[in-house]
Amino acid sequence: MAVIGTGLMGSAMARRMVGQGLDVYAWNRSVDKLEPLTAVGVKAAASPEEAVEEADVVITMVPTGDVVASLADRFLPAMRTDAVWLQMSTVGGAWTDRLVRQAAEAGRPMLDCPVSGSSEPAAHGTLTLIVSGAEDALERARPVLDVLGTHTLYVGAAGQASRIKLIVNSWMAASVVAMADTLLACRQLSVDPALVLQVLDEGPLRMPYAMQKAEEIRAHHYPPGFPLALALKDLTLLADERDDPSRLGSLLRQALQQVVDAGHSREDIAAVAEQLGKPIP
């Protein structure tokens, strides 16, 4: 197996696969990010080409479509003809369409396979994997998918998964901003937030993810499960692909941009709470 890109998610996936007995090579532009992985059995590759030479499955997990494309120019010719490329980076539908064509021109199968879940589910193999592309490639990649996730949802032709992922991430961002605003309202109305959270947690509106974010907001502690900069990137990708502007989408991007500009870009999206009650400059 090969992992190209060992940031938060790529590292967690590599650790999970090695822990399950898979032979994993990894490459990253910043070599220092490979050092903690080699300590647990991941093999560091000197180049993308070297990483993929013997791999049955190649995973890409890097920030943007242009980076994926430039790396694919290098590793696709070096891949085995029977290997499968799992493109797991969140790059949007338009970039995914370009990457599908790039893989086809190189004669290598690519599955559009973004994930729902952050680095913690990746480390424990409990991701939800959204897959689109050729079904025969899906079956060849399934042993790896089963290690990384508890749910694999096949959604049709390549490109569908990436579009679904952007919509899901928009919903997730909206839920976090809504929770931050709920806790802000508690403070403004002198209401004990624990009581509001109890009503939400014990009733039909229960949402475990939102409860987790509420704990982080109340503690002012934002370990980067889903960094703000990446959340803002995904909201922008969705806005670029929508035919009509969304007022809610614009408000969400505005809220996240304010927090990024305040220096919280590497913190979790829950850090939006730190700026939500402040006026927009």
mmCIF file with all atom_site columns, C-alpha atoms in Angstrom, residues 139-279:
data_model
loop_
_atom_site.group_PDB
_atom_site.id
_atom_site.type_symbol
_atom_site.label_atom_id
_atom_site.label_alt_id
_atom_site.label_comp_id
_atom_site.label_asym_id
_atom_site.label_entity_id
_atom_site.label_seq_id
_atom_site.pdbx_PDB_ins_code
_atom_site.Cartn_x
_atom_site.Cartn_y
_atom_site.Cartn_z
_atom_site.occupancy
_atom_site.B_iso_or_equiv
_atom_site.pdbx_formal_charge
_atom_site.auth_seq_id
_atom_site.auth_comp_id
_atom_site.auth_asym_id
_atom_site.auth_atom_id
_atom_site.pdbx_PDB_model_num
ATOM 1   C CA . GLU A 1 139 ? -13.764 -4.700 -5.315  1.00 0.00 ? 139 GLU A CA 1
ATOM 2   C CA . ARG A 1 140 ? -9.973  -4.746 -5.742  1.00 0.00 ? 140 ARG A CA 1
ATOM 3   C CA . ALA A 1 141 ? -9.587  -1.925 -3.237  1.00 0.00 ? 141 ALA A CA 1
ATOM 4   C CA . ARG A 1 142 ? -12.132 -3.247 -0.751  1.00 0.00 ? 142 ARG A CA 1
ATOM 5   C CA . PRO A 1 143 ? -9.599  -4.940 1.597   1.00 0.00 ? 143 PRO A CA 1
ATOM 6   C CA . VAL A 1 144 ? -8.030  -1.523 2.225   1.00 0.00 ? 144 VAL A CA 1
ATOM 7   C CA . LEU A 1 145 ? -11.386 0.233  2.492   1.00 0.00 ? 145 LEU A CA 1
ATOM 8   C CA . ASP A 1 146 ? -12.530 -2.306 5.081   1.00 0.00 ? 146 ASP A CA 1
ATOM 9   C CA . VAL A 1 147 ? -9.465  -1.540 7.206   1.00 0.00 ? 147 VAL A CA 1
ATOM 10  C CA . LEU A 1 148 ? -10.021 2.224  7.078   1.00 0.00 ? 148 LEU A CA 1
ATOM 11  C CA . GLY A 1 149 ? -13.772 2.440  7.537   1.00 0.00 ? 149 GLY A CA 1
ATOM 12  C CA . THR A 1 150 ? -16.871 0.817  8.935   1.00 0.00 ? 150 THR A CA 1
ATOM 13  C CA . HIS A 1 151 ? -19.131 2.047  6.125   1.00 0.00 ? 151 HIS A CA 1
ATOM 14  C CA . THR A 1 152 ? -18.423 2.112  2.396   1.00 0.00 ? 152 THR A CA 1
ATOM 15  C CA . LEU A 1 153 ? -21.088 3.874  0.360   1.00 0.00 ? 153 LEU A CA 1
ATOM 16  C CA . TYR A 1 154 ? -20.938 3.368  -3.412  1.00 0.00 ? 154 TYR A CA 1
ATOM 17  C CA . VAL A 1 155 ? -22.607 6.353  -5.106  1.00 0.00 ? 155 VAL A CA 1
ATOM 18  C CA . GLY A 1 156 ? -22.093 5.785  -8.830  1.00 0.00 ? 156 GLY A CA 1
ATOM 19  C CA . ALA A 1 157 ? -19.915 7.350  -11.496 1.00 0.00 ? 157 ALA A CA 1
ATOM 20  C CA . ALA A 1 158 ? -16.638 8.999  -10.529 1.00 0.00 ? 158 ALA A CA 1
ATOM 21  C CA . GLY A 1 159 ? -17.147 12.586 -9.398  1.00 0.00 ? 159 GLY A CA 1
ATOM 22  C CA . GLN A 1 160 ? -20.357 11.933 -7.496  1.00 0.00 ? 160 GLN A CA 1
ATOM 23  C CA . ALA A 1 161 ? -18.504 11.102 -4.281  1.00 0.00 ? 161 ALA A CA 1
ATOM 24  C CA . SER A 1 162 ? -16.531 14.346 -4.294  1.00 0.00 ? 162 SER A CA 1
ATOM 25  C CA . ARG A 1 163 ? -19.655 16.406 -4.855  1.00 0.00 ? 163 ARG A CA 1
ATOM 26  C CA . ILE A 1 164 ? -21.451 14.607 -2.026  1.00 0.00 ? 164 ILE A CA 1
ATOM 27  C CA . LYS A 1 165 ? -18.444 15.202 0.247   1.00 0.00 ? 165 LYS A CA 1
ATOM 28  C CA . LEU A 1 166 ? -18.574 18.971 -0.308  1.00 0.00 ? 166 LEU A CA 1
ATOM 29  C CA . ILE A 1 167 ? -22.280 19.043 0.551   1.00 0.00 ? 167 ILE A CA 1
ATOM 30  C CA . VAL A 1 168 ? -21.717 16.949 3.690   1.00 0.00 ? 168 VAL A CA 1
ATOM 31  C CA . ASN A 1 169 ? -18.866 19.202 4.798   1.00 0.00 ? 169 ASN A CA 1
ATOM 32  C CA . SER A 1 170 ? -21.046 22.257 4.312   1.00 0.00 ? 170 SER A CA 1
ATOM 33  C CA . TRP A 1 171 ? -23.705 20.704 6.534   1.00 0.00 ? 171 TRP A CA 1
ATOM 34  C CA . MET A 1 172 ? -21.010 19.871 9.106   1.00 0.00 ? 172 MET A CA 1
ATOM 35  C CA . ALA A 1 173 ? -19.673 23.428 9.104   1.00 0.00 ? 173 ALA A CA 1
ATOM 36  C CA . ALA A 1 174 ? -23.191 24.776 9.522   1.00 0.00 ? 174 ALA A CA 1
ATOM 37  C CA . SER A 1 175 ? -23.780 22.504 12.518  1.00 0.00 ? 175 SER A CA 1
ATOM 38  C CA . VAL A 1 176 ? -20.579 23.679 14.225  1.00 0.00 ? 176 VAL A CA 1
ATOM 39  C CA . VAL A 1 177 ? -21.363 27.348 13.656  1.00 0.00 ? 177 VAL A CA 1
ATOM 40  C CA . ALA A 1 178 ? -24.901 26.738 14.938  1.00 0.00 ? 178 ALA A CA 1
ATOM 41  C CA . MET A 1 179 ? -23.541 25.121 18.102  1.00 0.00 ? 179 MET A CA 1
ATOM 42  C CA . ALA A 1 180 ? -21.110 27.989 18.645  1.00 0.00 ? 180 ALA A CA 1
ATOM 43  C CA . ASP A 1 181 ? -23.967 30.455 18.266  1.00 0.00 ? 181 ASP A CA 1
ATOM 44  C CA . THR A 1 182 ? -26.133 28.413 20.662  1.00 0.00 ? 182 THR A CA 1
ATOM 45  C CA . LEU A 1 183 ? -23.462 28.639 23.355  1.00 0.00 ? 183 LEU A CA 1
ATOM 46  C CA . LEU A 1 184 ? -23.035 32.347 22.639  1.00 0.00 ? 184 LEU A CA 1
ATOM 47  C CA . ALA A 1 185 ? -26.782 32.820 23.152  1.00 0.00 ? 185 ALA A CA 1
ATOM 48  C CA . CYS A 1 186 ? -26.526 30.991 26.483  1.00 0.00 ? 186 CYS A CA 1
ATOM 49  C CA . ARG A 1 187 ? -23.914 33.477 27.633  1.00 0.00 ? 187 ARG A CA 1
ATOM 50  C CA . GLN A 1 188 ? -25.845 36.483 26.391  1.00 0.00 ? 188 GLN A CA 1
ATOM 51  C CA . LEU A 1 189 ? -29.092 35.342 28.055  1.00 0.00 ? 189 LEU A CA 1
ATOM 52  C CA . SER A 1 190 ? -27.394 34.160 31.273  1.00 0.00 ? 190 SER A CA 1
ATOM 53  C CA . VAL A 1 191 ? -28.584 30.587 30.720  1.00 0.00 ? 191 VAL A CA 1
ATOM 54  C CA . ASP A 1 192 ? -26.584 27.609 31.980  1.00 0.00 ? 192 ASP A CA 1
ATOM 55  C CA . PRO A 1 193 ? -25.266 25.989 28.761  1.00 0.00 ? 193 PRO A CA 1
ATOM 56  C CA . ALA A 1 194 ? -25.243 22.586 30.461  1.00 0.00 ? 194 ALA A CA 1
ATOM 57  C CA . LEU A 1 195 ? -29.036 22.692 30.639  1.00 0.00 ? 195 LEU A CA 1
ATOM 58  C CA . VAL A 1 196 ? -29.399 23.557 26.955  1.00 0.00 ? 196 VAL A CA 1
ATOM 59  C CA . LEU A 1 197 ? -26.978 20.809 25.991  1.00 0.00 ? 197 LEU A CA 1
ATOM 60  C CA . GLN A 1 198 ? -28.874 18.336 28.180  1.00 0.00 ? 198 GLN A CA 1
ATOM 61  C CA . VAL A 1 199 ? -32.117 19.141 26.345  1.00 0.00 ? 199 VAL A CA 1
ATOM 62  C CA . LEU A 1 200 ? -30.360 18.625 23.003  1.00 0.00 ? 200 LEU A CA 1
ATOM 63  C CA . ASP A 1 201 ? -28.500 15.488 24.053  1.00 0.00 ? 201 ASP A CA 1
ATOM 64  C CA . GLU A 1 202 ? -31.456 13.701 25.628  1.00 0.00 ? 202 GLU A CA 1
ATOM 65  C CA . GLY A 1 203 ? -34.088 14.527 23.051  1.00 0.00 ? 203 GLY A CA 1
ATOM 66  C CA . PRO A 1 204 ? -34.823 13.908 19.369  1.00 0.00 ? 204 PRO A CA 1
ATOM 67  C CA . LEU A 1 205 ? -32.328 16.607 18.325  1.00 0.00 ? 205 LEU A CA 1
ATOM 68  C CA . ARG A 1 206 ? -29.352 14.655 19.666  1.00 0.00 ? 206 ARG A CA 1
ATOM 69  C CA . MET A 1 207 ? -26.236 14.954 17.496  1.00 0.00 ? 207 MET A CA 1
ATOM 70  C CA . PRO A 1 208 ? -23.037 13.380 18.889  1.00 0.00 ? 208 PRO A CA 1
ATOM 71  C CA . TYR A 1 209 ? -20.753 15.423 16.636  1.00 0.00 ? 209 TYR A CA 1
ATOM 72  C CA . ALA A 1 210 ? -22.277 18.693 17.813  1.00 0.00 ? 210 ALA A CA 1
ATOM 73  C CA . MET A 1 211 ? -21.965 17.576 21.441  1.00 0.00 ? 211 MET A CA 1
ATOM 74  C CA . GLN A 1 212 ? -18.262 16.882 20.897  1.00 0.00 ? 212 GLN A CA 1
ATOM 75  C CA . LYS A 1 213 ? -17.779 20.349 19.425  1.00 0.00 ? 213 LYS A CA 1
ATOM 76  C CA . ALA A 1 214 ? -19.697 21.886 22.331  1.00 0.00 ? 214 ALA A CA 1
ATOM 77  C CA . GLU A 1 215 ? -17.187 20.356 24.751  1.00 0.00 ? 215 GLU A CA 1
ATOM 78  C CA . GLU A 1 216 ? -14.282 21.806 22.773  1.00 0.00 ? 216 GLU A CA 1
ATOM 79  C CA . ILE A 1 217 ? -15.902 25.233 22.629  1.00 0.00 ? 217 ILE A CA 1
ATOM 80  C CA . ARG A 1 218 ? -16.627 25.309 26.354  1.00 0.00 ? 218 ARG A CA 1
ATOM 81  C CA . ALA A 1 219 ? -13.031 24.274 27.094  1.00 0.00 ? 219 ALA A CA 1
ATOM 82  C CA . HIS A 1 220 ? -11.577 26.708 24.518  1.00 0.00 ? 220 HIS A CA 1
ATOM 83  C CA . HIS A 1 221 ? -9.516  23.752 23.289  1.00 0.00 ? 221 HIS A CA 1
ATOM 84  C CA . TYR A 1 222 ? -9.482  22.996 19.573  1.00 0.00 ? 222 TYR A CA 1
ATOM 85  C CA . PRO A 1 223 ? -7.290  20.023 18.593  1.00 0.00 ? 223 PRO A CA 1
ATOM 86  C CA . PRO A 1 224 ? -7.295  19.956 14.785  1.00 0.00 ? 224 PRO A CA 1
ATOM 87  C CA . GLY A 1 225 ? -9.620  17.161 13.765  1.00 0.00 ? 225 GLY A CA 1
ATOM 88  C CA . PHE A 1 226 ? -10.849 19.307 10.854  1.00 0.00 ? 226 PHE A CA 1
ATOM 89  C CA . PRO A 1 227 ? -8.693  22.455 10.585  1.00 0.00 ? 227 PRO A CA 1
ATOM 90  C CA . LEU A 1 228 ? -10.473 25.711 9.866   1.00 0.00 ? 228 LEU A CA 1
ATOM 91  C CA . ALA A 1 229 ? -8.399  26.437 6.767   1.00 0.00 ? 229 ALA A CA 1
ATOM 92  C CA . LEU A 1 230 ? -9.500  23.158 5.181   1.00 0.00 ? 230 LEU A CA 1
ATOM 93  C CA . ALA A 1 231 ? -13.140 23.701 6.134   1.00 0.00 ? 231 ALA A CA 1
ATOM 94  C CA . LEU A 1 232 ? -13.037 27.127 4.489   1.00 0.00 ? 232 LEU A CA 1
ATOM 95  C CA . LYS A 1 233 ? -11.407 25.611 1.395   1.00 0.00 ? 233 LYS A CA 1
ATOM 96  C CA . ASP A 1 234 ? -14.227 23.061 1.090   1.00 0.00 ? 234 ASP A CA 1
ATOM 97  C CA . LEU A 1 235 ? -16.942 25.691 1.499   1.00 0.00 ? 235 LEU A CA 1
ATOM 98  C CA . THR A 1 236 ? -15.278 27.740 -1.233  1.00 0.00 ? 236 THR A CA 1
ATOM 99  C CA . LEU A 1 237 ? -15.094 24.731 -3.559  1.00 0.00 ? 237 LEU A CA 1
ATOM 100 C CA . LEU A 1 238 ? -18.813 24.121 -3.056  1.00 0.00 ? 238 LEU A CA 1
ATOM 101 C CA . ALA A 1 239 ? -19.649 27.780 -3.702  1.00 0.00 ? 239 ALA A CA 1
ATOM 102 C CA . ASP A 1 240 ? -17.650 27.658 -6.944  1.00 0.00 ? 240 ASP A CA 1
ATOM 103 C CA . GLU A 1 241 ? -19.637 24.641 -8.162  1.00 0.00 ? 241 GLU A CA 1
ATOM 104 C CA . ARG A 1 242 ? -23.145 25.819 -7.277  1.00 0.00 ? 242 ARG A CA 1
ATOM 105 C CA . ASP A 1 243 ? -25.250 27.381 -10.011 1.00 0.00 ? 243 ASP A CA 1
ATOM 106 C CA . ASP A 1 244 ? -26.955 29.816 -7.656  1.00 0.00 ? 244 ASP A CA 1
ATOM 107 C CA . PRO A 1 245 ? -25.411 31.611 -4.679  1.00 0.00 ? 245 PRO A CA 1
ATOM 108 C CA . SER A 1 246 ? -26.393 30.420 -1.226  1.00 0.00 ? 246 SER A CA 1
ATOM 109 C CA . ARG A 1 247 ? -26.944 33.018 1.491   1.00 0.00 ? 247 ARG A CA 1
ATOM 110 C CA . LEU A 1 248 ? -26.177 30.467 4.201   1.00 0.00 ? 248 LEU A CA 1
ATOM 111 C CA . GLY A 1 249 ? -23.020 29.360 2.395   1.00 0.00 ? 249 GLY A CA 1
ATOM 112 C CA . SER A 1 250 ? -21.856 32.970 2.157   1.00 0.00 ? 250 SER A CA 1
ATOM 113 C CA . LEU A 1 251 ? -22.482 33.522 5.866   1.00 0.00 ? 251 LEU A CA 1
ATOM 114 C CA . LEU A 1 252 ? -20.575 30.354 6.771   1.00 0.00 ? 252 LEU A CA 1
ATOM 115 C CA . ARG A 1 253 ? -17.574 31.345 4.648   1.00 0.00 ? 253 ARG A CA 1
ATOM 116 C CA . GLN A 1 254 ? -17.630 34.818 6.159   1.00 0.00 ? 254 GLN A CA 1
ATOM 117 C CA . ALA A 1 255 ? -17.693 33.379 9.695   1.00 0.00 ? 255 ALA A CA 1
ATOM 118 C CA . LEU A 1 256 ? -14.816 30.976 9.026   1.00 0.00 ? 256 LEU A CA 1
ATOM 119 C CA . GLN A 1 257 ? -12.762 33.578 7.150   1.00 0.00 ? 257 GLN A CA 1
ATOM 120 C CA . GLN A 1 258 ? -12.926 35.888 10.164  1.00 0.00 ? 258 GLN A CA 1
ATOM 121 C CA . VAL A 1 259 ? -11.498 33.179 12.420  1.00 0.00 ? 259 VAL A CA 1
ATOM 122 C CA . VAL A 1 260 ? -8.793  32.212 9.916   1.00 0.00 ? 260 VAL A CA 1
ATOM 123 C CA . ASP A 1 261 ? -7.787  35.870 9.619   1.00 0.00 ? 261 ASP A CA 1
ATOM 124 C CA . ALA A 1 262 ? -7.527  36.027 13.412  1.00 0.00 ? 262 ALA A CA 1
ATOM 125 C CA . GLY A 1 263 ? -4.844  33.340 13.329  1.00 0.00 ? 263 GLY A CA 1
ATOM 126 C CA . HIS A 1 264 ? -6.805  30.145 14.036  1.00 0.00 ? 264 HIS A CA 1
ATOM 127 C CA . SER A 1 265 ? -6.383  28.484 10.612  1.00 0.00 ? 265 SER A CA 1
ATOM 128 C CA . ARG A 1 266 ? -4.686  25.344 11.971  1.00 0.00 ? 266 ARG A CA 1
ATOM 129 C CA . GLU A 1 267 ? -7.152  24.848 14.810  1.00 0.00 ? 267 GLU A CA 1
ATOM 130 C CA . ASP A 1 268 ? -10.312 22.785 14.570  1.00 0.00 ? 268 ASP A CA 1
ATOM 131 C CA . ILE A 1 269 ? -13.394 24.286 12.989  1.00 0.00 ? 269 ILE A CA 1
ATOM 132 C CA . ALA A 1 270 ? -14.897 24.604 16.489  1.00 0.00 ? 270 ALA A CA 1
ATOM 133 C CA . ALA A 1 271 ? -12.539 27.583 17.004  1.00 0.00 ? 271 ALA A CA 1
ATOM 134 C CA . VAL A 1 272 ? -15.129 29.583 15.060  1.00 0.00 ? 272 VAL A CA 1
ATOM 135 C CA . ALA A 1 273 ? -16.609 30.220 18.513  1.00 0.00 ? 273 ALA A CA 1
ATOM 136 C CA . GLU A 1 274 ? -13.658 32.459 19.379  1.00 0.00 ? 274 GLU A CA 1
ATOM 137 C CA . GLN A 1 275 ? -14.773 35.121 16.915  1.00 0.00 ? 275 GLN A CA 1
ATOM 138 C CA . LEU A 1 276 ? -18.485 34.538 16.482  1.00 0.00 ? 276 LEU A CA 1
ATOM 139 C CA . GLY A 1 277 ? -19.628 37.196 18.956  1.00 0.00 ? 277 GLY A CA 1
ATOM 140 C CA . LYS A 1 278 ? -17.235 39.834 17.644  1.00 0.00 ? 278 LYS A CA 1
ATOM 141 C CA . PRO A 1 279 ? -18.100 42.387 14.983  1.00 0.00 ? 279 PRO A CA 1
#
